[in-house]
Amino acid sequence: MVWYYDLLQTLSNGVFGTFVKEDRFILLLKGLGVSLELTFFAAIIGLGIGLLVAISRINRIPVVSSIADLYVTIIRGTPVIVQLIIIYFIIIKAIFPAIVTAMIAFGINSGAYVSEIIRAGILAVDRGQMEAARSLGLSYRQAMIKVIVPQAIKNILPALGNEFIVLLKETSVAGYIAIDDLTRAAMKIRNITYDPTTPLFFIAYLYLMMTICLSKMLTSYERRLREGD
Amino acid sequence: MIRVENLHKYFGDNHVLEGIHAHIKPGEVISVIGPSGSGKSTFLRCINLLEKPDEGEIYIKGVPLIENMKRIDALRQQVGMVFQQFNLFPHMSVMGNITMAPKMIKKISDADAKDLAMELLQKVNLSEKADAFPNRLSGGQKQRVAIARALAMHPEIMLFDEPTSALDPEMVGEVLEVIRNLATEGMTMVIVTHEMGFCKEVSDRVFYMDHAIIYEEGTPQQIFEHPQKKRTKIFLSKVL
């Protein structure tokens, strides 16, 4: 029974050192708040950028759509950490505080993926739908709003939800530019306690719970959308 | 009603319409027949500019369409179109499908649009399906709703692009019945079809298309009983 007792001892020491001593759980709570805030605003920025980029690419607006193509290629072809660091150190560090820079960087990153999701969702709507709407006398814009977009949303929403789940996980690299998000809070605690196990497993568990919740919400939303079919 | 002059259309290197000339009078019912790939559908789709011709001009009631490309949305309202694949809007009920365009473009009230839709549904024998969604309808019912939807804009011309080709055989009759009634009411119609019996019965004139032109045209009697040209004879001997 001795090994069992030792394990218990180690675990409770870990929990005490990681969460209780010097109120360290507050660090983690704050980190969680920062991660959520970062994800939320990056998602909004990404959605805005993604919409604009998708619209300009679908309509093949000259110049704008080539810039949009280039943007999507570059963002999807480089690591998010590299983008984050470049945007932070080289481009906009001087203007905004780190957290805002991170929101913009993750927003710009997410926008490229969101634009592809929206574009694919719109292109997946059968060509006959546009033709039928136009043959009734609707303008291109009216046909888009009344006929194409409502159908495209059913294609877009599930993939968009996934993108936000990915985004939540990706914000864990925000520590690279000294932002105290959930992951960095855990690392800080580890540096004090020399116990990596407890804080790291704990935040892994937190991330997992959050993504599971999000995808549960997504699934039930999708089911409701399908009922209309 | 419709005048088509020297219509040319290319898909890449493929010359699919090589100079179509046609003159269709008000109230005339025209059937367009011919082997697949002869340009029948493309010709029909050019009449409301779903395909933009590369050369030539189309006059609807004397108004040149291509010259007035900017007003195309308004000009299209006079021309209803029915597609092979129905193309009903799956996210709207039957009622929604029919009332959407009149409400949006002609700004008619909800109540008026509903009355109009019920009237049209009666005409196509589907009054009881007003609140159903398209995925609950059979092919024949879908096509009849599609016809009602096109009629809701009060077009003066109706185009039918192989309206029965995607239907199970037992449903062809109910759709042809609706088209036949429209013909009796004096609607100007152009019908691309493979239903030779129906074509013979309902049309005033038949266009036989082959090799990207109207190869031979005439009354159903002339075309079906006394075809003059070689390819017309060969085609009819295969399909009749």
Tab-separated table of C-alpha atoms in Angstrom:
chain	number	residue	atom	x	y	z
A	1	MET	CA	0.000	0.000	0.000
A	2	VAL	CA	3.023	2.256	0.259
A	3	TRP	CA	3.255	3.129	-3.448
A	4	TYR	CA	-0.426	4.020	-3.380
A	5	TYR	CA	0.092	6.370	-0.487
A	6	ASP	CA	3.090	7.970	-2.243
A	7	LEU	CA	1.072	8.609	-5.391
A	8	LEU	CA	-1.688	10.263	-3.417
A	9	GLN	CA	0.884	12.382	-1.626
A	10	THR	CA	2.461	13.478	-4.920
A	11	LEU	CA	-0.927	14.304	-6.436
A	12	SER	CA	-2.104	16.385	-3.512
A	13	ASN	CA	1.218	18.221	-3.384
A	14	GLY	CA	0.835	18.925	-7.092
A	15	VAL	CA	-2.683	20.213	-6.693
A	16	PHE	CA	-1.693	22.333	-3.723
A	17	GLY	CA	1.350	23.802	-5.489
A	18	THR	CA	-0.427	24.428	-8.760
A	19	PHE	CA	-3.736	25.825	-7.584
A	20	VAL	CA	-3.814	26.736	-3.918
A	21	LYS	CA	-0.475	28.123	-2.884
A	22	GLU	CA	-0.273	31.900	-3.369
A	23	ASP	CA	-3.719	31.742	-4.978
A	24	ARG	CA	-2.217	30.449	-8.223
A	25	PHE	CA	-5.620	29.320	-9.527
A	26	ILE	CA	-6.304	33.006	-10.169
A	27	LEU	CA	-3.478	33.017	-12.730
A	28	LEU	CA	-5.179	30.140	-14.518
A	29	LEU	CA	-8.603	31.750	-14.346
A	30	LYS	CA	-7.239	34.971	-15.774
A	31	GLY	CA	-5.462	32.982	-18.471
A	32	LEU	CA	-8.715	31.256	-19.346
A	33	GLY	CA	-10.414	34.632	-19.618
A	34	VAL	CA	-7.681	35.937	-21.910
A	35	SER	CA	-7.884	32.866	-24.140
A	36	LEU	CA	-11.651	33.176	-24.489
A	37	GLU	CA	-11.498	36.906	-25.120
A	38	LEU	CA	-8.780	36.422	-27.707
A	39	THR	CA	-10.728	33.680	-29.481
A	40	PHE	CA	-13.957	35.667	-29.446
A	41	PHE	CA	-12.578	38.852	-30.966
A	42	ALA	CA	-10.295	37.009	-33.399
A	43	ALA	CA	-13.359	35.072	-34.576
A	44	ILE	CA	-15.284	38.283	-35.184
A	45	ILE	CA	-12.376	39.860	-37.067
A	46	GLY	CA	-11.895	36.626	-39.014
A	47	LEU	CA	-15.561	36.468	-39.936
A	48	GLY	CA	-15.504	40.038	-41.203
A	49	ILE	CA	-12.359	39.547	-43.245
A	50	GLY	CA	-13.539	36.160	-44.483
A	51	LEU	CA	-16.853	37.575	-45.717
A	52	LEU	CA	-15.207	40.439	-47.600
A	53	VAL	CA	-12.561	38.196	-49.125
A	54	ALA	CA	-15.109	35.548	-50.136
A	55	ILE	CA	-17.367	38.146	-51.772
A	56	SER	CA	-14.536	39.734	-53.713
A	57	ARG	CA	-13.259	36.348	-54.870
A	58	ILE	CA	-16.671	35.049	-55.928
A	59	ASN	CA	-17.474	38.213	-57.853
A	60	ARG	CA	-13.956	38.329	-59.292
A	61	ILE	CA	-13.641	42.038	-58.564
A	62	PRO	CA	-10.506	43.047	-60.476
A	63	VAL	CA	-7.340	43.779	-58.450
A	64	VAL	CA	-9.171	43.223	-55.142
A	65	SER	CA	-9.734	39.565	-55.889
A	66	SER	CA	-6.090	38.987	-56.878
A	67	ILE	CA	-5.010	40.573	-53.610
A	68	ALA	CA	-7.525	38.343	-51.845
A	69	ASP	CA	-6.109	35.277	-53.620
A	70	LEU	CA	-2.610	36.228	-52.542
A	71	TYR	CA	-3.750	36.774	-48.959
A	72	VAL	CA	-5.381	33.362	-48.745
A	73	THR	CA	-2.333	31.673	-50.282
A	74	ILE	CA	0.138	33.328	-47.910
A	75	ILE	CA	-1.904	32.820	-44.745
A	76	ARG	CA	-2.700	29.204	-45.487
A	77	GLY	CA	0.865	28.480	-46.503
A	78	THR	CA	2.697	29.779	-43.431
A	79	PRO	CA	2.556	28.740	-39.749
A	80	VAL	CA	0.334	30.758	-37.469
A	81	ILE	CA	3.190	31.304	-34.996
A	82	VAL	CA	5.332	32.883	-37.699
A	83	GLN	CA	2.450	35.126	-38.717
A	84	LEU	CA	1.833	36.103	-35.116
A	85	ILE	CA	5.462	36.987	-34.482
A	86	ILE	CA	5.835	38.903	-37.737
A	87	ILE	CA	2.715	40.917	-37.091
A	88	TYR	CA	3.770	41.572	-33.506
A	89	PHE	CA	7.432	42.439	-33.884
A	90	ILE	CA	7.572	43.868	-37.359
A	91	ILE	CA	4.244	45.366	-38.230
A	92	ILE	CA	1.969	46.648	-35.519
A	93	LYS	CA	3.643	46.251	-32.152
A	94	ALA	CA	4.218	49.990	-31.994
A	95	ILE	CA	0.544	50.854	-32.384
A	96	PHE	CA	-1.469	48.427	-30.289
A	97	PRO	CA	-1.049	46.596	-26.991
A	98	ALA	CA	-0.014	42.957	-27.338
A	99	ILE	CA	-3.492	41.535	-26.747
A	100	VAL	CA	-5.016	43.645	-29.533
A	101	THR	CA	-2.154	42.717	-31.844
A	102	ALA	CA	-2.859	39.071	-31.119
A	103	MET	CA	-6.579	39.503	-31.838
A	104	ILE	CA	-5.738	41.094	-35.161
A	105	ALA	CA	-3.123	38.453	-36.011
A	106	PHE	CA	-5.407	35.520	-35.207
A	107	GLY	CA	-8.273	37.333	-36.955
A	108	ILE	CA	-6.201	37.758	-40.108
A	109	ASN	CA	-5.196	34.109	-39.907
A	110	SER	CA	-8.722	32.848	-39.363
A	111	GLY	CA	-10.122	35.127	-42.080
A	112	ALA	CA	-8.296	33.175	-44.780
A	113	TYR	CA	-9.867	29.888	-43.693
A	114	VAL	CA	-13.271	31.484	-43.142
A	115	SER	CA	-13.215	32.995	-46.624
A	116	GLU	CA	-12.601	29.574	-48.139
A	117	ILE	CA	-15.425	28.084	-46.070
A	118	ILE	CA	-17.850	30.790	-47.197
A	119	ARG	CA	-16.733	30.591	-50.811
A	120	ALA	CA	-17.063	26.819	-50.921
A	121	GLY	CA	-20.466	27.028	-49.234
A	122	ILE	CA	-21.787	29.465	-51.816
A	123	LEU	CA	-20.292	27.623	-54.782
A	124	ALA	CA	-21.843	24.380	-53.538
A	125	VAL	CA	-25.346	25.728	-54.142
A	126	ASP	CA	-26.650	24.285	-57.412
A	127	ARG	CA	-26.173	26.561	-60.425
A	128	GLY	CA	-29.808	26.038	-61.376
A	129	GLN	CA	-30.892	27.965	-58.290
A	130	MET	CA	-29.287	31.160	-59.544
A	131	GLU	CA	-30.681	30.577	-63.027
A	132	ALA	CA	-34.187	29.996	-61.726
A	133	ALA	CA	-34.036	33.153	-59.620
A	134	ARG	CA	-32.660	35.245	-62.474
A	135	SER	CA	-35.234	33.865	-64.909
A	136	LEU	CA	-37.963	35.183	-62.601
A	137	GLY	CA	-36.480	38.658	-62.968
A	138	LEU	CA	-34.475	38.884	-59.740
A	139	SER	CA	-31.241	40.851	-59.956
A	140	TYR	CA	-27.964	39.120	-59.115
A	141	ARG	CA	-27.960	40.739	-55.690
A	142	GLN	CA	-31.590	39.834	-54.952
A	143	ALA	CA	-30.972	36.248	-56.055
A	144	MET	CA	-27.924	36.053	-53.802
A	145	ILE	CA	-29.786	37.370	-50.765
A	146	LYS	CA	-33.068	35.482	-51.158
A	147	VAL	CA	-32.003	32.249	-52.798
A	148	ILE	CA	-28.279	31.477	-52.684
A	149	VAL	CA	-27.140	32.707	-49.264
A	150	PRO	CA	-29.928	31.043	-47.228
A	151	GLN	CA	-28.960	27.709	-48.791
A	152	ALA	CA	-25.236	28.384	-48.505
A	153	ILE	CA	-25.576	29.052	-44.771
A	154	LYS	CA	-26.488	25.423	-44.229
A	155	ASN	CA	-23.203	24.435	-45.861
A	156	ILE	CA	-21.216	27.146	-44.126
A	157	LEU	CA	-22.272	27.037	-40.465
A	158	PRO	CA	-20.946	23.591	-39.505
A	159	ALA	CA	-17.552	24.252	-41.095
A	160	LEU	CA	-17.460	27.705	-39.545
A	161	GLY	CA	-18.070	26.213	-36.097
A	162	ASN	CA	-15.157	23.865	-36.646
A	163	GLU	CA	-12.985	26.797	-37.635
A	164	PHE	CA	-13.756	28.505	-34.322
A	165	ILE	CA	-12.876	25.357	-32.425
A	166	VAL	CA	-9.532	25.280	-34.237
A	167	LEU	CA	-9.077	28.967	-33.458
A	168	LEU	CA	-9.614	28.413	-29.740
A	169	LYS	CA	-6.836	25.820	-29.733
A	170	GLU	CA	-4.521	27.912	-31.891
A	171	THR	CA	-4.651	30.869	-29.515
A	172	SER	CA	-2.523	28.719	-27.184
A	173	VAL	CA	0.559	30.035	-29.016
A	174	ALA	CA	-0.237	33.629	-27.977
A	175	GLY	CA	2.374	33.205	-25.214
A	176	TYR	CA	5.017	33.709	-27.906
A	177	ILE	CA	4.281	37.413	-27.792
A	178	ALA	CA	4.049	37.512	-23.998
A	179	ILE	CA	0.297	37.261	-23.658
A	180	ASP	CA	-0.816	35.572	-20.441
A	181	ASP	CA	-3.336	33.187	-21.953
A	182	LEU	CA	-4.300	29.867	-20.410
A	183	THR	CA	-1.275	27.995	-21.760
A	184	ARG	CA	1.218	30.612	-20.629
A	185	ALA	CA	-0.363	30.748	-17.170
A	186	ALA	CA	0.239	27.013	-16.850
A	187	MET	CA	3.827	27.402	-17.988
A	188	LYS	CA	4.389	30.167	-15.452
A	189	ILE	CA	3.112	27.982	-12.647
A	190	ARG	CA	5.318	25.129	-13.804
A	191	ASN	CA	8.323	27.455	-13.692
A	192	ILE	CA	7.602	28.210	-10.052
A	193	THR	CA	6.661	24.719	-8.845
A	194	TYR	CA	8.864	22.588	-11.158
A	195	ASP	CA	5.789	20.390	-11.534
A	196	PRO	CA	4.782	20.250	-15.195
A	197	THR	CA	2.264	17.439	-14.833
A	198	THR	CA	-0.549	19.040	-12.897
A	199	PRO	CA	-0.897	22.395	-14.698
A	200	LEU	CA	-0.391	20.967	-18.194
A	201	PHE	CA	-2.858	18.121	-17.777
A	202	PHE	CA	-5.261	20.542	-16.195
A	203	ILE	CA	-5.235	22.990	-19.104
A	204	ALA	CA	-5.384	20.165	-21.621
A	205	TYR	CA	-8.512	19.040	-19.816
A	206	LEU	CA	-9.930	22.583	-19.918
A	207	TYR	CA	-9.290	22.961	-23.662
A	208	LEU	CA	-10.858	19.589	-24.260
A	209	MET	CA	-13.959	20.449	-22.264
A	210	MET	CA	-14.367	23.716	-24.125
A	211	THR	CA	-14.001	22.170	-27.569
A	212	ILE	CA	-16.358	19.318	-26.652
A	213	CYS	CA	-18.952	21.845	-25.486
A	214	LEU	CA	-18.570	23.859	-28.664
A	215	SER	CA	-18.922	20.863	-30.918
A	216	LYS	CA	-21.937	19.616	-28.951
A	217	MET	CA	-23.571	23.007	-29.476
A	218	LEU	CA	-22.659	22.825	-33.127
A	219	THR	CA	-24.119	19.368	-33.607
A	220	SER	CA	-27.432	20.297	-32.059
A	221	TYR	CA	-27.569	23.464	-34.151
A	222	GLU	CA	-26.853	21.484	-37.306
A	223	ARG	CA	-29.612	19.076	-36.439
A	224	ARG	CA	-32.063	21.939	-36.142
A	225	LEU	CA	-30.956	23.308	-39.514
A	226	ARG	CA	-31.495	19.934	-41.140
A	227	GLU	CA	-35.053	19.676	-39.905
A	228	GLY	CA	-35.943	22.274	-42.504
A	229	ASP	CA	-34.798	20.018	-45.323
B	1	MET	CA	-43.325	38.408	-80.210
B	2	ILE	CA	-39.851	36.927	-80.426
B	3	ARG	CA	-37.450	37.627	-83.250
B	4	VAL	CA	-34.055	35.997	-83.314
B	5	GLU	CA	-31.475	37.239	-85.777
B	6	ASN	CA	-28.222	35.565	-86.666
B	7	LEU	CA	-27.612	34.088	-83.218
B	8	HIS	CA	-24.141	32.680	-82.618
B	9	LYS	CA	-22.819	31.061	-79.469
B	10	TYR	CA	-19.479	29.484	-78.685
B	11	PHE	CA	-18.473	27.358	-75.720
B	12	GLY	CA	-14.710	27.669	-75.996
B	13	ASP	CA	-13.883	26.348	-79.463
B	14	ASN	CA	-17.229	24.664	-79.756
B	15	HIS	CA	-19.550	26.587	-82.079
B	16	VAL	CA	-22.913	25.542	-80.583
B	17	LEU	CA	-25.186	27.969	-82.440
B	18	GLU	CA	-24.187	28.850	-85.981
B	19	GLY	CA	-26.594	31.578	-86.921
B	20	ILE	CA	-30.153	31.004	-85.752
B	21	HIS	CA	-32.979	32.952	-87.352
B	22	ALA	CA	-36.509	32.672	-86.031
B	23	HIS	CA	-39.694	34.662	-85.846
B	24	ILE	CA	-42.315	33.625	-83.318
B	25	LYS	CA	-45.761	35.230	-83.385
B	26	PRO	CA	-47.925	36.006	-80.325
B	27	GLY	CA	-49.798	32.941	-79.116
B	28	GLU	CA	-47.705	30.549	-81.158
B	29	VAL	CA	-46.546	27.287	-79.647
B	30	ILE	CA	-43.142	26.256	-80.960
B	31	SER	CA	-41.551	22.901	-80.278
B	32	VAL	CA	-37.841	22.514	-80.697
B	33	ILE	CA	-36.720	18.975	-81.411
B	34	GLY	CA	-33.485	17.424	-82.551
B	35	PRO	CA	-30.639	15.155	-81.493
B	36	SER	CA	-28.813	15.913	-78.255
B	37	GLY	CA	-25.961	18.350	-78.636
B	38	SER	CA	-27.689	20.137	-81.504
B	39	GLY	CA	-28.011	23.372	-79.504
B	40	LYS	CA	-31.716	23.200	-78.584
B	41	SER	CA	-31.282	24.080	-74.917
B	42	THR	CA	-28.649	26.704	-75.640
B	43	PHE	CA	-30.999	28.366	-78.130
B	44	LEU	CA	-33.767	28.394	-75.536
B	45	ARG	CA	-31.487	29.711	-72.799
B	46	CYS	CA	-30.334	32.505	-75.084
B	47	ILE	CA	-33.913	33.770	-75.426
B	48	ASN	CA	-33.820	35.067	-71.842
B	49	LEU	CA	-30.070	35.548	-71.831
B	50	LEU	CA	-29.216	32.820	-69.344
B	51	GLU	CA	-26.570	32.247	-72.007
B	52	LYS	CA	-25.190	35.399	-73.533
B	53	PRO	CA	-24.991	35.107	-77.313
B	54	ASP	CA	-21.656	35.963	-78.902
B	55	GLU	CA	-23.264	37.448	-81.966
B	56	GLY	CA	-26.728	38.356	-83.173
B	57	GLU	CA	-29.713	39.943	-81.496
B	58	ILE	CA	-32.958	38.826	-79.885
B	59	TYR	CA	-36.030	41.035	-79.957
B	60	ILE	CA	-38.820	40.503	-77.444
B	61	LYS	CA	-41.848	42.533	-78.509
B	62	GLY	CA	-39.518	44.633	-80.627
B	63	VAL	CA	-37.054	45.409	-77.809
B	64	PRO	CA	-33.509	44.229	-78.513
B	65	LEU	CA	-32.260	42.306	-75.462
B	66	ILE	CA	-28.503	42.426	-75.853
B	67	GLU	CA	-28.525	46.133	-76.548
B	68	ASN	CA	-30.554	46.560	-73.339
B	69	MET	CA	-28.427	44.275	-71.189
B	70	LYS	CA	-28.654	46.732	-68.308
B	71	ARG	CA	-32.419	46.351	-68.128
B	72	ILE	CA	-32.278	42.586	-68.436
B	73	ASP	CA	-33.906	41.949	-65.050
B	74	ALA	CA	-37.013	43.852	-66.110
B	75	LEU	CA	-37.061	42.287	-69.578
B	76	ARG	CA	-36.756	38.779	-68.132
B	77	GLN	CA	-39.961	39.226	-66.182
B	78	GLN	CA	-41.901	38.912	-69.430
B	79	VAL	CA	-40.335	35.545	-70.118
B	80	GLY	CA	-41.038	32.635	-67.776
B	81	MET	CA	-38.737	29.645	-67.790
B	82	VAL	CA	-39.237	26.056	-66.713
B	83	PHE	CA	-36.193	23.849	-66.277
B	84	GLN	CA	-35.575	20.153	-66.726
B	85	GLN	CA	-34.368	19.879	-63.128
B	86	PHE	CA	-37.268	22.017	-61.749
B	87	ASN	CA	-34.903	24.213	-59.709
B	88	LEU	CA	-37.447	24.892	-56.997
B	89	PHE	CA	-36.043	26.777	-54.031
B	90	PRO	CA	-35.652	24.034	-51.398
B	91	HIS	CA	-35.653	26.423	-48.430
B	92	MET	CA	-39.087	27.830	-49.268
B	93	SER	CA	-42.523	26.249	-49.183
B	94	VAL	CA	-44.513	25.872	-52.386
B	95	MET	CA	-46.274	29.094	-51.434
B	96	GLY	CA	-42.930	30.815	-50.818
B	97	ASN	CA	-41.572	29.648	-54.151
B	98	ILE	CA	-44.496	31.151	-56.021
B	99	THR	CA	-44.918	34.407	-54.087
B	100	MET	CA	-41.255	35.374	-53.663
B	101	ALA	CA	-40.645	37.058	-57.013
B	102	PRO	CA	-43.988	38.927	-57.277
B	103	LYS	CA	-43.594	40.221	-53.720
B	104	MET	CA	-39.975	41.185	-54.198
B	105	ILE	CA	-40.094	42.668	-57.672
B	106	LYS	CA	-43.656	43.786	-58.198
B	107	LYS	CA	-44.062	44.758	-54.536
B	108	ILE	CA	-47.525	43.223	-54.313
B	109	SER	CA	-48.947	42.665	-50.818
B	110	ASP	CA	-48.743	39.381	-48.904
B	111	ALA	CA	-52.467	38.821	-49.231
B	112	ASP	CA	-52.524	39.507	-52.970
B	113	ALA	CA	-49.511	37.268	-53.513
B	114	LYS	CA	-51.222	34.440	-51.618
B	115	ASP	CA	-54.423	34.825	-53.631
B	116	LEU	CA	-52.386	34.777	-56.821
B	117	ALA	CA	-50.480	31.670	-55.693
B	118	MET	CA	-53.673	29.822	-54.755
B	119	GLU	CA	-55.176	30.677	-58.110
B	120	LEU	CA	-52.106	29.350	-59.909
B	121	LEU	CA	-51.932	26.240	-57.738
B	122	GLN	CA	-55.532	25.515	-58.634
B	123	LYS	CA	-54.584	25.820	-62.264
B	124	VAL	CA	-51.861	23.188	-61.859
B	125	ASN	CA	-54.045	21.052	-59.563
B	126	LEU	CA	-51.914	21.397	-56.458
B	127	SER	CA	-53.998	23.582	-54.115
B	128	GLU	CA	-53.514	21.138	-51.253
B	129	LYS	CA	-49.702	21.397	-51.456
B	130	ALA	CA	-49.406	25.139	-50.766
B	131	ASP	CA	-47.577	24.685	-47.465
B	132	ALA	CA	-45.475	21.672	-48.440
B	133	PHE	CA	-41.743	21.955	-49.022
B	134	PRO	CA	-40.286	20.853	-52.360
B	135	ASN	CA	-38.592	17.765	-50.913
B	136	ARG	CA	-42.036	16.382	-50.048
B	137	LEU	CA	-43.238	16.565	-53.650
B	138	SER	CA	-42.988	14.078	-56.492
B	139	GLY	CA	-41.170	15.083	-59.673
B	140	GLY	CA	-44.386	15.799	-61.508
B	141	GLN	CA	-45.659	17.932	-58.642
B	142	LYS	CA	-42.362	19.819	-58.493
B	143	GLN	CA	-42.528	20.630	-62.167
B	144	ARG	CA	-46.117	21.840	-61.868
B	145	VAL	CA	-45.096	24.109	-58.986
B	146	ALA	CA	-42.210	25.376	-61.124
B	147	ILE	CA	-44.693	26.237	-63.871
B	148	ALA	CA	-46.935	28.042	-61.361
B	149	ARG	CA	-43.901	29.926	-60.056
B	150	ALA	CA	-42.999	31.117	-63.551
B	151	LEU	CA	-46.609	32.114	-64.272
B	152	ALA	CA	-46.767	34.217	-61.101
B	153	MET	CA	-44.812	36.978	-62.836
B	154	HIS	CA	-47.488	37.070	-65.576
B	155	PRO	CA	-45.043	36.419	-68.384
B	156	GLU	CA	-46.171	36.755	-71.969
B	157	ILE	CA	-43.795	34.070	-73.115
B	158	MET	CA	-43.001	30.722	-71.506
B	159	LEU	CA	-39.879	28.727	-72.241
B	160	PHE	CA	-39.752	25.024	-71.391
B	161	ASP	CA	-36.380	23.295	-71.339
B	162	GLU	CA	-37.149	19.573	-71.577
B	163	PRO	CA	-39.809	19.869	-68.869
B	164	THR	CA	-40.561	16.142	-68.683
B	165	SER	CA	-37.111	14.623	-69.248
B	166	ALA	CA	-36.309	14.222	-65.549
B	167	LEU	CA	-39.687	12.694	-64.694
B	168	ASP	CA	-40.763	9.141	-64.112
B	169	PRO	CA	-42.942	8.045	-67.045
B	170	GLU	CA	-46.167	8.003	-65.036
B	171	MET	CA	-45.735	11.671	-64.159
B	172	VAL	CA	-45.158	12.986	-67.646
B	173	GLY	CA	-48.875	13.176	-68.393
B	174	GLU	CA	-49.790	15.520	-65.545
B	175	VAL	CA	-47.121	18.037	-66.573
B	176	LEU	CA	-48.007	17.894	-70.273
B	177	GLU	CA	-51.645	18.436	-69.301
B	178	VAL	CA	-50.717	21.750	-67.659
B	179	ILE	CA	-48.668	22.848	-70.664
B	180	ARG	CA	-51.485	21.845	-73.001
B	181	ASN	CA	-53.907	24.053	-71.031
B	182	LEU	CA	-51.518	26.975	-71.308
B	183	ALA	CA	-51.395	26.480	-75.060
B	184	THR	CA	-55.190	26.589	-75.230
B	185	GLU	CA	-55.176	29.864	-73.305
B	186	GLY	CA	-53.027	31.414	-75.992
B	187	MET	CA	-49.683	31.639	-74.174
B	188	THR	CA	-46.702	32.082	-76.478
B	189	MET	CA	-44.447	29.128	-75.772
B	190	VAL	CA	-41.185	27.607	-76.885
B	191	ILE	CA	-40.774	24.016	-75.767
B	192	VAL	CA	-37.637	21.944	-76.096
B	193	THR	CA	-38.903	18.394	-75.890
B	194	HIS	CA	-38.353	14.750	-76.670
B	195	GLU	CA	-42.083	13.950	-76.386
B	196	MET	CA	-42.836	13.610	-80.078
B	197	GLY	CA	-46.507	12.762	-79.629
B	198	PHE	CA	-47.080	15.790	-77.483
B	199	CYS	CA	-45.074	17.981	-79.827
B	200	LYS	CA	-47.210	16.891	-82.765
B	201	GLU	CA	-50.422	17.545	-80.907
B	202	VAL	CA	-49.729	20.860	-79.239
B	203	SER	CA	-47.393	22.868	-81.457
B	204	ASP	CA	-48.204	25.291	-84.216
B	205	ARG	CA	-44.724	24.983	-85.646
B	206	VAL	CA	-41.813	22.659	-85.094
B	207	PHE	CA	-38.144	23.655	-85.297
B	208	TYR	CA	-35.908	20.727	-86.084
B	209	MET	CA	-32.401	21.630	-84.907
B	210	ASP	CA	-29.292	19.837	-86.057
B	211	HIS	CA	-25.619	20.815	-86.298
B	212	ALA	CA	-26.133	24.117	-84.465
B	213	ILE	CA	-28.810	25.547	-86.785
B	214	ILE	CA	-32.564	25.298	-87.326
B	215	TYR	CA	-32.166	22.706	-90.034
B	216	GLU	CA	-35.815	22.417	-90.971
B	217	GLU	CA	-39.013	24.022	-89.731
B	218	GLY	CA	-42.684	23.710	-90.473
B	219	THR	CA	-46.044	22.662	-89.117
B	220	PRO	CA	-46.137	19.353	-87.265
B	221	GLN	CA	-47.703	17.736	-90.342
B	222	GLN	CA	-44.907	18.982	-92.590
B	223	ILE	CA	-42.149	17.923	-90.236
B	224	PHE	CA	-43.515	14.600	-89.026
B	225	GLU	CA	-45.299	13.393	-92.140
B	226	HIS	CA	-43.429	15.016	-94.998
B	227	PRO	CA	-39.937	15.957	-93.839
B	228	GLN	CA	-37.997	17.412	-96.766
B	229	LYS	CA	-34.400	17.132	-95.668
B	230	LYS	CA	-32.165	14.150	-95.152
B	231	ARG	CA	-31.122	14.544	-91.514
B	232	THR	CA	-34.680	15.337	-90.432
B	233	LYS	CA	-35.814	12.084	-92.006
B	234	ILE	CA	-33.053	10.102	-90.340
B	235	PHE	CA	-33.764	11.619	-86.910
B	236	LEU	CA	-37.500	11.023	-87.147
B	237	SER	CA	-37.029	7.459	-88.323
B	238	LYS	CA	-35.059	6.853	-85.122
B	239	VAL	CA	-37.452	8.468	-82.648
B	240	LEU	CA	-40.886	7.664	-84.066
